[in-house]
PDB file of C-alpha atoms in Angstrom:
ATOM      1  CA  MET C  26     106.022 135.191 131.932  1.00 60.00           C
ATOM      2  CA  SER C  27     106.643 132.692 129.254  1.00 69.00           C
ATOM      3  CA  GLU C  28     104.765 129.571 128.873  1.00 74.00           C
ATOM      4  CA  PRO C  29     106.336 126.102 129.598  1.00 71.00           C
ATOM      5  CA  PRO C  30     107.749 124.362 126.332  1.00 72.00           C
ATOM      6  CA  VAL C  31     105.603 121.849 124.646  1.00 71.00           C
ATOM      7  CA  PRO C  32     106.748 118.385 125.296  1.00 78.00           C
ATOM      8  CA  ALA C  33     107.975 116.690 121.801  1.00 86.00           C
ATOM      9  CA  ALA C  34     105.621 114.161 120.363  1.00 87.00           C
ATOM     10  CA  THR C  35     106.646 110.494 121.313  1.00 89.00           C
ATOM     11  CA  ASP C  36     103.506 108.699 120.210  1.00 92.00           C
ATOM     12  CA  ARG C  37     101.571 108.598 117.173  1.00 94.00           C
ATOM     13  CA  LEU C  38      97.832 106.998 117.577  1.00 96.00           C
ATOM     14  CA  PHE C  39      95.811 105.734 114.559  1.00 97.00           C
ATOM     15  CA  PHE C  40      93.305 103.189 113.651  1.00 97.00           C
ATOM     16  CA  ALA C  41      94.296 100.565 111.086  1.00 98.00           C
ATOM     17  CA  LEU C  42      93.503  97.342 109.075  1.00 97.00           C
ATOM     18  CA  ARG C  43      96.687  94.971 108.534  1.00 97.00           C
ATOM     19  CA  PRO C  44      96.970  92.542 105.836  1.00 97.00           C
ATOM     20  CA  ASP C  45      96.856  88.844 106.600  1.00 96.00           C
ATOM     21  CA  ALA C  46      99.708  86.480 105.991  1.00 95.00           C
ATOM     22  CA  ASN C  47      98.472  85.607 102.471  1.00 96.00           C
ATOM     23  CA  ALA C  48      98.441  89.194 101.667  1.00 97.00           C
ATOM     24  CA  SER C  49     101.542  90.084 103.309  1.00 95.00           C
ATOM     25  CA  SER C  50     103.201  87.166 101.239  1.00 95.00           C
ATOM     26  CA  HIS C  51     101.835  89.074  98.042  1.00 96.00           C
ATOM     27  CA  VAL C  52     103.184  92.667  98.938  1.00 97.00           C
ATOM     28  CA  THR C  53     106.677  91.542  99.531  1.00 94.00           C
ATOM     29  CA  PRO C  54     107.393  90.613  95.697  1.00 96.00           C
ATOM     30  CA  VAL C  55     105.242  93.600  94.529  1.00 97.00           C
ATOM     31  CA  ALA C  56     107.621  95.989  96.720  1.00 97.00           C
ATOM     32  CA  HIS C  57     110.943  94.588  95.675  1.00 96.00           C
ATOM     33  CA  ALA C  58     109.711  94.359  92.189  1.00 97.00           C
ATOM     34  CA  LEU C  59     108.624  98.403  92.172  1.00 98.00           C
ATOM     35  CA  ARG C  60     111.961  98.901  94.102  1.00 97.00           C
ATOM     36  CA  THR C  61     114.296  96.922  91.240  1.00 97.00           C
ATOM     37  CA  ALA C  62     112.260  98.407  88.246  1.00 97.00           C
ATOM     38  CA  HIS C  63     112.511 102.103  89.217  1.00 97.00           C
ATOM     39  CA  ARG C  64     116.065 102.033  90.856  1.00 97.00           C
ATOM     40  CA  LEU C  65     114.735 102.876  94.021  1.00 97.00           C
ATOM     41  CA  ARG C  66     117.179 102.845  97.107  1.00 96.00           C
ATOM     42  CA  GLY C  67     114.593 103.250 100.129  1.00 95.00           C
ATOM     43  CA  ALA C  68     114.261 100.299 102.371  1.00 96.00           C
ATOM     44  CA  VAL C  69     110.952  98.120 102.093  1.00 96.00           C
ATOM     45  CA  VAL C  70     108.946  98.958 104.981  1.00 95.00           C
ATOM     46  CA  PRO C  71     109.075  95.890 107.261  1.00 94.00           C
ATOM     47  CA  ALA C  72     105.912  93.544 107.083  1.00 93.00           C
ATOM     48  CA  ALA C  73     105.245  93.902 110.664  1.00 92.00           C
ATOM     49  CA  ARG C  74     104.265  97.224 110.058  1.00 92.00           C
ATOM     50  CA  TRP C  75     102.558  97.100 107.091  1.00 96.00           C
ATOM     51  CA  HIS C  76      99.205  98.528 107.755  1.00 97.00           C
ATOM     52  CA  VAL C  77      96.255 100.579 106.149  1.00 98.00           C
ATOM     53  CA  THR C  78      95.616 103.584 108.048  1.00 97.00           C
ATOM     54  CA  LEU C  79      91.838 104.270 108.727  1.00 97.00           C
ATOM     55  CA  CYS C  80      91.919 107.125 110.840  1.00 96.00           C
ATOM     56  CA  PHE C  81      94.910 109.133 111.981  1.00 95.00           C
ATOM     57  CA  VAL C  82      94.226 110.502 115.686  1.00 95.00           C
ATOM     58  CA  GLY C  83      97.592 112.834 116.271  1.00 93.00           C
ATOM     59  CA  ASP C  84     100.751 113.061 117.633  1.00 93.00           C
ATOM     60  CA  PHE C  85     101.333 113.212 121.534  1.00 93.00           C
ATOM     61  CA  ALA C  86     103.817 113.480 124.108  1.00 93.00           C
ATOM     62  CA  GLY C  87     102.555 110.166 125.560  1.00 91.00           C
ATOM     63  CA  VAL C  88      99.156 108.461 125.335  1.00 93.00           C
ATOM     64  CA  PRO C  89      96.536 111.084 127.142  1.00 93.00           C
ATOM     65  CA  PRO C  90      94.595 108.465 129.156  1.00 95.00           C
ATOM     66  CA  ASP C  91      91.300 110.388 128.328  1.00 95.00           C
ATOM     67  CA  LEU C  92      91.738 110.109 124.823  1.00 95.00           C
ATOM     68  CA  LEU C  93      92.888 106.474 124.615  1.00 96.00           C
ATOM     69  CA  ALA C  94      89.358 105.677 126.879  1.00 96.00           C
ATOM     70  CA  ALA C  95      87.216 107.577 124.197  1.00 96.00           C
ATOM     71  CA  LEU C  96      89.215 105.910 121.557  1.00 96.00           C
ATOM     72  CA  GLN C  97      88.359 102.273 122.911  1.00 95.00           C
ATOM     73  CA  ALA C  98      85.115 103.229 123.397  1.00 95.00           C
ATOM     74  CA  ALA C  99      84.673 104.340 119.965  1.00 94.00           C
ATOM     75  CA  GLY C 100      86.242 101.343 118.638  1.00 93.00           C
ATOM     76  CA  THR C 101      83.468  99.164 120.092  1.00 93.00           C
ATOM     77  CA  ALA C 102      80.587 100.935 118.137  1.00 88.00           C
ATOM     78  CA  PRO C 103      81.742  99.701 114.615  1.00 86.00           C
ATOM     79  CA  ALA C 104      82.836  96.175 115.864  1.00 77.00           C
ATOM     80  CA  GLY C 105      80.768  93.471 114.475  1.00 79.00           C
ATOM     81  CA  GLU C 106      80.238  95.176 111.254  1.00 92.00           C
ATOM     82  CA  PRO C 107      80.413  92.866 108.561  1.00 95.00           C
ATOM     83  CA  ALA C 108      83.831  91.959 107.117  1.00 96.00           C
ATOM     84  CA  PHE C 109      84.959  93.328 103.699  1.00 97.00           C
ATOM     85  CA  ASP C 110      87.444  92.660 101.171  1.00 97.00           C
ATOM     86  CA  VAL C 111      90.638  94.869 100.392  1.00 98.00           C
ATOM     87  CA  VAL C 112      92.031  94.776  97.070  1.00 97.00           C
ATOM     88  CA  PHE C 113      94.980  97.048  95.971  1.00 98.00           C
ATOM     89  CA  ASP C 114      95.987  96.846  92.394  1.00 97.00           C
ATOM     90  CA  GLN C 115      97.943 100.197  91.861  1.00 97.00           C
ATOM     91  CA  ALA C 116     101.031 101.795  92.826  1.00 98.00           C
ATOM     92  CA  GLY C 117     102.560 104.840  92.837  1.00 97.00           C
ATOM     93  CA  SER C 118     104.116 107.567  94.833  1.00 97.00           C
ATOM     94  CA  PHE C 119     102.445 110.443  97.080  1.00 91.00           C
ATOM     95  CA  GLU C 120     103.378 113.794  96.834  1.00 84.00           C
ATOM     96  CA  SER C 121     104.265 114.442 100.221  1.00 77.00           C
ATOM     97  CA  GLY C 122     106.128 117.778 100.679  1.00 79.00           C
ATOM     98  CA  SER C 123     109.278 115.853 101.640  1.00 81.00           C
ATOM     99  CA  PRO C 124     111.919 114.628  99.591  1.00 83.00           C
ATOM    100  CA  ARG C 125     111.047 110.854 100.779  1.00 90.00           C
ATOM    101  CA  ARG C 126     108.137 110.342  99.023  1.00 94.00           C
ATOM    102  CA  PRO C 127     105.972 107.329  99.997  1.00 96.00           C
ATOM    103  CA  LEU C 128     105.558 104.472  97.532  1.00 98.00           C
ATOM    104  CA  VAL C 129     102.169 102.905  98.076  1.00 98.00           C
ATOM    105  CA  LEU C 130      99.884 100.364  97.174  1.00 98.00           C
ATOM    106  CA  ARG C 131      96.239 101.867  96.086  1.00 97.00           C
ATOM    107  CA  GLY C 132      92.894 100.491  94.269  1.00 96.00           C
ATOM    108  CA  GLY C 133      90.050 101.613  92.923  1.00 88.00           C
ATOM    109  CA  ASP C 134      86.269 101.020  93.209  1.00 88.00           C
ATOM    110  CA  ALA C 135      86.704  97.860  94.856  1.00 89.00           C
ATOM    111  CA  LEU C 136      87.413  99.847  97.931  1.00 96.00           C
ATOM    112  CA  ALA C 137      84.186 101.082  98.544  1.00 96.00           C
ATOM    113  CA  ASP C 138      83.272  98.776 101.435  1.00 97.00           C
ATOM    114  CA  LEU C 139      86.797 100.082 103.333  1.00 97.00           C
ATOM    115  CA  VAL C 140      85.837 103.742 102.528  1.00 96.00           C
ATOM    116  CA  GLY C 141      82.475 103.251 103.805  1.00 96.00           C
ATOM    117  CA  PHE C 142      83.727 101.818 106.911  1.00 96.00           C
ATOM    118  CA  GLN C 143      86.259 104.254 107.476  1.00 96.00           C
ATOM    119  CA  SER C 144      83.565 107.059 106.768  1.00 95.00           C
ATOM    120  CA  ARG C 145      81.394 105.426 109.684  1.00 95.00           C
ATOM    121  CA  LEU C 146      84.370 105.124 112.049  1.00 95.00           C
ATOM    122  CA  VAL C 147      85.206 108.552 111.650  1.00 95.00           C
ATOM    123  CA  GLY C 148      81.572 109.641 112.673  1.00 94.00           C
ATOM    124  CA  VAL C 149      81.737 107.495 115.604  1.00 95.00           C
ATOM    125  CA  LEU C 150      84.740 109.028 116.954  1.00 96.00           C
ATOM    126  CA  GLY C 151      83.249 112.515 116.247  1.00 94.00           C
ATOM    127  CA  ALA C 152      80.140 111.267 118.495  1.00 94.00           C
ATOM    128  CA  HIS C 153      82.712 110.385 121.272  1.00 94.00           C
ATOM    129  CA  GLY C 154      84.347 113.670 121.215  1.00 94.00           C
ATOM    130  CA  VAL C 155      87.510 112.828 119.329  1.00 93.00           C
ATOM    131  CA  ALA C 156      88.482 115.591 117.073  1.00 87.00           C
ATOM    132  CA  LEU C 157      90.500 114.346 114.017  1.00 87.00           C
ATOM    133  CA  PRO C 158      92.712 115.974 111.579  1.00 81.00           C
ATOM    134  CA  THR C 159      90.820 116.739 108.316  1.00 83.00           C
ATOM    135  CA  ARG C 160      92.350 115.251 105.098  1.00 84.00           C
ATOM    136  CA  PRO C 161      90.997 113.240 102.294  1.00 88.00           C
ATOM    137  CA  TYR C 162      90.850 109.716 102.836  1.00 94.00           C
ATOM    138  CA  VAL C 163      93.177 107.731 100.195  1.00 95.00           C
ATOM    139  CA  PRO C 164      93.250 104.115 101.270  1.00 97.00           C
ATOM    140  CA  HIS C 165      96.905 103.170 100.769  1.00 97.00           C
ATOM    141  CA  LEU C 166      99.531 100.552 102.003  1.00 98.00           C
ATOM    142  CA  THR C 167     103.013 102.062 102.291  1.00 97.00           C
ATOM    143  CA  LEU C 168     105.932 100.033 100.824  1.00 98.00           C
ATOM    144  CA  LEU C 169     108.909 102.306 101.255  1.00 97.00           C
ATOM    145  CA  TYR C 170     110.085 105.847 100.898  1.00 96.00           C
ATOM    146  CA  ASP C 171     112.219 107.390  98.279  1.00 97.00           C
ATOM    147  CA  ARG C 172     113.189 110.336  96.441  1.00 95.00           C
ATOM    148  CA  VAL C 173     112.304 109.083  93.123  1.00 95.00           C
ATOM    149  CA  ALA C 174     108.566 109.388  92.219  1.00 95.00           C
ATOM    150  CA  VAL C 175     107.064 106.545  90.726  1.00 97.00           C
ATOM    151  CA  PRO C 176     103.864 107.133  88.485  1.00 96.00           C
ATOM    152  CA  LEU C 177     100.573 105.273  89.415  1.00 97.00           C
ATOM    153  CA  GLN C 178     100.494 101.946  87.466  1.00 97.00           C
ATOM    154  CA  PRO C 179      98.838  98.536  87.674  1.00 97.00           C
ATOM    155  CA  VAL C 180     100.584  95.860  89.906  1.00 97.00           C
ATOM    156  CA  ALA C 181      99.472  92.419  90.669  1.00 95.00           C
ATOM    157  CA  PRO C 182      96.541  92.498  92.977  1.00 96.00           C
ATOM    158  CA  VAL C 183      97.096  92.264  96.910  1.00 97.00           C
ATOM    159  CA  ALA C 184      93.932  91.162  98.586  1.00 97.00           C
ATOM    160  CA  TRP C 185      92.546  89.941 101.643  1.00 97.00           C
ATOM    161  CA  ARG C 186      89.255  90.070 103.892  1.00 97.00           C
ATOM    162  CA  ALA C 187      89.433  92.632 106.815  1.00 97.00           C
ATOM    163  CA  ASP C 188      87.940  90.610 109.570  1.00 96.00           C
ATOM    164  CA  GLY C 189      89.264  93.204 112.372  1.00 96.00           C
ATOM    165  CA  PHE C 190      90.705  96.531 112.964  1.00 97.00           C
ATOM    166  CA  GLU C 191      93.002  97.949 115.559  1.00 97.00           C
ATOM    167  CA  LEU C 192      93.930 100.790 117.531  1.00 98.00           C
ATOM    168  CA  VAL C 193      97.664 101.369 117.195  1.00 97.00           C
ATOM    169  CA  ARG C 194     100.291 103.270 118.972  1.00 96.00           C
ATOM    170  CA  SER C 195     103.200 104.011 117.095  1.00 94.00           C
ATOM    171  CA  ARG C 196     106.816 105.013 118.676  1.00 91.00           C
ATOM    172  CA  ILE C 197     107.891 108.136 116.698  1.00 86.00           C
ATOM    173  CA  GLY C 198     111.237 107.406 115.485  1.00 85.00           C
ATOM    174  CA  ARG C 199     111.467 104.237 116.874  1.00 84.00           C
ATOM    175  CA  GLY C 200     110.102 101.829 113.888  1.00 79.00           C
ATOM    176  CA  ARG C 201     107.687 100.463 116.438  1.00 85.00           C
ATOM    177  CA  HIS C 202     103.921  99.796 116.454  1.00 91.00           C
ATOM    178  CA  ASP C 203     102.247  98.635 119.567  1.00 94.00           C
ATOM    179  CA  VAL C 204      98.613  97.489 119.044  1.00 96.00           C
ATOM    180  CA  LEU C 205      96.308  98.947 121.826  1.00 97.00           C
ATOM    181  CA  ALA C 206      93.108  97.395 121.036  1.00 96.00           C
ATOM    182  CA  ARG C 207      91.754  95.181 118.503  1.00 96.00           C
ATOM    183  CA  TRP C 208      87.945  94.638 117.360  1.00 96.00           C
ATOM    184  CA  PRO C 209      86.632  92.079 115.275  1.00 95.00           C
ATOM    185  CA  LEU C 210      84.473  92.633 112.037  1.00 95.00           C
ATOM    186  CA  GLY C 211      82.011  89.921 110.749  1.00 84.00           C
TER     187      GLY C 211
END
């Protein structure tokens, strides 16, 4: 007897930080300057979808209610931790294994508080029984996707105070992000 087919993934769940309006106003010119300087053809990601992924949870056919409850419970634990600064001052392409490489903003030592917060969030998720895919954490904000690889280079800093984080549901292939929950920091 054959097993029933696995339903196609429709929803991607992840925790994220979002740049504030002031930082977003700085992302736009950096993205367009890099696109022009490197003759890239990829469209700049719409500002409404700019984010820094903290934890990728996974892709699912719908949102499993038990998982959603665990994610929401886990999100309350780090809520109230101190707000911290996010500073991206570099840009370059990630090797993605796909012809479309993400061109991203990155940073250096100034992201230590962000990396520490992400590590604590992963620990809390594990304590709530949420198994996460294991991958090295490299904080970044995706600007666009293109076939041309752009070497890592300095850019005008894009900075903001992270005063909250979100649980986001991305509708796979629809270019839409829905915030399922938000928690304050600070």
